[in-house]
XYZ file of N, CA and C in Angstrom:
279
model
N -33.523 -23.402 19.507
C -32.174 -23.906 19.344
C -31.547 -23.384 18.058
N -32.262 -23.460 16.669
C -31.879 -22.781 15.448
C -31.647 -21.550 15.992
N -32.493 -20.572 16.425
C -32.051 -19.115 17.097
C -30.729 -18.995 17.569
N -30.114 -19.880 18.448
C -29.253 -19.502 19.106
C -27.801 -19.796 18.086
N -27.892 -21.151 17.298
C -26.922 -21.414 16.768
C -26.771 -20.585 15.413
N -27.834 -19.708 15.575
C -27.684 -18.533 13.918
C -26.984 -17.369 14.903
N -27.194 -17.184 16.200
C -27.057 -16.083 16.552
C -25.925 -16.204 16.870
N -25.252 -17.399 17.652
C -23.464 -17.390 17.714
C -23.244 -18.231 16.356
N -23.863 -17.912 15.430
C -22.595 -17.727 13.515
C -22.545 -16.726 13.673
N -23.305 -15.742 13.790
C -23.346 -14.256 13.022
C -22.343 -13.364 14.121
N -22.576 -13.580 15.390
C -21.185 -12.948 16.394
C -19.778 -13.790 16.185
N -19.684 -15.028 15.858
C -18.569 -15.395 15.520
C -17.670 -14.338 13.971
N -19.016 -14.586 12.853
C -18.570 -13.782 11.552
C -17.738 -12.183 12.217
N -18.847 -11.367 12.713
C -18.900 -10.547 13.458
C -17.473 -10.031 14.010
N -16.815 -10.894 15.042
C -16.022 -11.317 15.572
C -14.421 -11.125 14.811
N -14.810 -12.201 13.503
C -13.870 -12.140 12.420
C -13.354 -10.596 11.358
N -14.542 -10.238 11.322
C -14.237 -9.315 10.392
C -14.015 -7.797 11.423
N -14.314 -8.156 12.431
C -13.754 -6.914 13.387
C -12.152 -7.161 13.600
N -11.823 -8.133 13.872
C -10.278 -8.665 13.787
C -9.682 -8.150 12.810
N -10.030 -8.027 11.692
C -9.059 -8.371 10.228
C -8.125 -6.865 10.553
N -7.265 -6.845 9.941
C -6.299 -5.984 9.744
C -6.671 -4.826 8.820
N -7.248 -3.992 9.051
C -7.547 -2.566 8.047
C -6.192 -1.988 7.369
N -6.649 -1.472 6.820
C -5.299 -0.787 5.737
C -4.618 0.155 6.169
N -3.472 0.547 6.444
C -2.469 1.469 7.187
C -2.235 2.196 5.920
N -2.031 3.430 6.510
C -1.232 4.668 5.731
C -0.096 4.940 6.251
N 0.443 5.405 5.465
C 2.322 5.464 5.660
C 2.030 7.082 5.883
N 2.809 7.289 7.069
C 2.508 9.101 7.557
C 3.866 9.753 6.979
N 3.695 10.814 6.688
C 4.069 11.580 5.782
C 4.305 12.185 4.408
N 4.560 12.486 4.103
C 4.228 13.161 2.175
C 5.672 12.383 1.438
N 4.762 11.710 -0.009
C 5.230 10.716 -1.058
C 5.040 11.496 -1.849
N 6.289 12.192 -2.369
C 6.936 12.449 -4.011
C 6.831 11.530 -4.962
N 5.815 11.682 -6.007
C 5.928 10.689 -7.118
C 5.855 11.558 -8.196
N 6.996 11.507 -8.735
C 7.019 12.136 -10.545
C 6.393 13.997 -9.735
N 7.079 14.824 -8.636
C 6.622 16.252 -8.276
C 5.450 16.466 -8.004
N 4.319 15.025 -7.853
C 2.799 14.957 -7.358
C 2.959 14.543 -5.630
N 2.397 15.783 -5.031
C 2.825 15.193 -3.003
C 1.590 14.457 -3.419
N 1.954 13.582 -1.938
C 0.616 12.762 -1.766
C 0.869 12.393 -0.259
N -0.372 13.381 0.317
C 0.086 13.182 1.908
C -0.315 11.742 2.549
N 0.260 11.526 3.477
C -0.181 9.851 4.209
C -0.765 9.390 2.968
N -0.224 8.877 2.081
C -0.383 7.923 1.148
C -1.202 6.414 1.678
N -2.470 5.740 1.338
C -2.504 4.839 2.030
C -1.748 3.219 1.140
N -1.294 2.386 2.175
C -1.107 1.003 1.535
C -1.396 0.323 0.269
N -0.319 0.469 -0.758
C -0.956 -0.588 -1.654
C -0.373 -0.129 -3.249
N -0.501 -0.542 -3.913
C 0.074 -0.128 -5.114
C -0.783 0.938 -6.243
N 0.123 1.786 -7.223
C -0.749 2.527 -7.799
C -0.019 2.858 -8.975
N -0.398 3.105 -10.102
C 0.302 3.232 -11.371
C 1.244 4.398 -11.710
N 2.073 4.308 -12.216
C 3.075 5.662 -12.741
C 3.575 5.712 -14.297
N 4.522 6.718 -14.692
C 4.871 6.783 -15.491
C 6.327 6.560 -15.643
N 7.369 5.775 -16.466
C 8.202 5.684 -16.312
C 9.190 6.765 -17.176
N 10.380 7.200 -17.064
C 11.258 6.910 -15.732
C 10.518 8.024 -14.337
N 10.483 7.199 -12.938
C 9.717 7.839 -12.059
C 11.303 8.169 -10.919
N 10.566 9.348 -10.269
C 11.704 9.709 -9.508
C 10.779 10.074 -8.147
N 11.109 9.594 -6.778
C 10.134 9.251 -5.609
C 11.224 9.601 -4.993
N 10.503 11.027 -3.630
C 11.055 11.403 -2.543
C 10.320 10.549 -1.627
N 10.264 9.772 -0.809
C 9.819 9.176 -0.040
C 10.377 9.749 1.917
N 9.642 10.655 1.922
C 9.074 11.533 3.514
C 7.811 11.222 4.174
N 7.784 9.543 4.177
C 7.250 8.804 5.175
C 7.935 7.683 5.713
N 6.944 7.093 6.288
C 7.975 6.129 7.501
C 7.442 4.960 6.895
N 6.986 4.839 5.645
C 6.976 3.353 5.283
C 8.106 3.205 4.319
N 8.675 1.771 3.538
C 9.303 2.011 1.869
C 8.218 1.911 1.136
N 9.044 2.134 -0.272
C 7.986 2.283 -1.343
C 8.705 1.198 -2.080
N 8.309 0.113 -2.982
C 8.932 -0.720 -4.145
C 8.283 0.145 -5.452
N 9.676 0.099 -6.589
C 8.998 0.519 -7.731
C 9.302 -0.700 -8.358
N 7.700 -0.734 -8.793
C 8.081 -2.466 -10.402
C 8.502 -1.793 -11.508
N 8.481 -2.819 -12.542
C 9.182 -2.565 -13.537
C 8.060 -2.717 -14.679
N 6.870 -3.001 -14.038
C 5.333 -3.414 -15.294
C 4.446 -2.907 -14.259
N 3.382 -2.634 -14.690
C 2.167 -2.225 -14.153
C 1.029 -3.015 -13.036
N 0.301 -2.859 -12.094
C -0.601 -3.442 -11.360
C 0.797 -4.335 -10.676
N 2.155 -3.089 -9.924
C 3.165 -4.298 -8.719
C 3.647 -5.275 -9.519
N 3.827 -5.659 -10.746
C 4.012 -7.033 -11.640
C 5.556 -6.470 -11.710
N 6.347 -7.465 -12.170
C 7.246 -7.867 -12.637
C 8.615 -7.516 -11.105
N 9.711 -6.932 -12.297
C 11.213 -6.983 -10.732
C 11.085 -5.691 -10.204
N 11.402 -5.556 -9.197
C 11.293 -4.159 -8.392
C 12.795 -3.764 -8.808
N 12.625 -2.508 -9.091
C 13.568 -2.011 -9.712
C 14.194 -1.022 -9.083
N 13.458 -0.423 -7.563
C 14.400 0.354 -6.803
C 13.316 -0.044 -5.432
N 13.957 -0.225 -3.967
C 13.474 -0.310 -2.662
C 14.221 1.261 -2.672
N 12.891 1.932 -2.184
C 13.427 3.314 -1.325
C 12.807 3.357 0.363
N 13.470 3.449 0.856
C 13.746 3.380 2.554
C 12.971 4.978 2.496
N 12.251 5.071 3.946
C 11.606 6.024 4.478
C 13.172 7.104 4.448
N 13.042 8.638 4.280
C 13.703 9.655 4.326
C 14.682 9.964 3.099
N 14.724 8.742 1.926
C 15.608 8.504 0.852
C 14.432 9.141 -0.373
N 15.531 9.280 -1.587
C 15.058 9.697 -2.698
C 15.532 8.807 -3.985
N 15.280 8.653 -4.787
C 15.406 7.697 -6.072
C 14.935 7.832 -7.254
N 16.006 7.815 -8.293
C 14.988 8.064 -9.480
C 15.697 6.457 -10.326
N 14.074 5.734 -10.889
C 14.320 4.538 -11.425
C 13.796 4.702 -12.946
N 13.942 3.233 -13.209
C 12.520 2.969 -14.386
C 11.368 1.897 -13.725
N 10.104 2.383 -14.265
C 9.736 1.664 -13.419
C 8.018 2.289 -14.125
N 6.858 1.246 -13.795
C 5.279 1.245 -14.094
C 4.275 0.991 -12.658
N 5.052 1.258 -11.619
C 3.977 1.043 -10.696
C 5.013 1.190 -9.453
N 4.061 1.265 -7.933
C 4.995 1.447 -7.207
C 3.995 1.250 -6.215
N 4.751 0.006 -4.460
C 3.782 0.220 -3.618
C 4.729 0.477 -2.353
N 3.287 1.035 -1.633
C 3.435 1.703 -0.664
C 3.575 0.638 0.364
N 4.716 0.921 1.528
C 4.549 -0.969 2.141
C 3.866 -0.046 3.441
């Protein structure tokens, strides 16, 4: 009986972490500060300010205004747009 009720936890866990949502990449090439970065994947990453982002993927990008995504987003750039802000970080949605 212990056997069975360890064996449906571990396919339930199992179960769960096959579900979860993996990390998406935004397809196409991200201009940051004249560095491409092809299919960029999800998530935030540090820069130098003032940053200027061609964004030639199909996700937006937020630029913050402090480092590690912190503080006001200081420019939303829409997939096919270009922008130059101030700004310490920037994520990929």
């Amino acid at each position: 009986m212990r056997r069975r009720i360890a064996a449906v936890g571990m396919l339930a866990a199992v179960g769960v972490l096959a579900s979860a949502v993996p990390a998406q990449a935004a397809t196409g090439v991200l201009v940051v500060n004249g560095v491409s970065h092809q299919n960029p994947a999800r998530g935030c990453y540090p820069t130098l300010s003032p940053v200027l982002v061609e964004n030639l993927t199909d996700a937006r990008v937020d630029v913050f205004s402090a480092a590690n995504c912190q503080g006001a987003v200081t420019r939303e750039i829409a997939p096919g747009m270009s922008a130059a802000t101030v700004g310490f970080s920037y994520f990929v949605n």
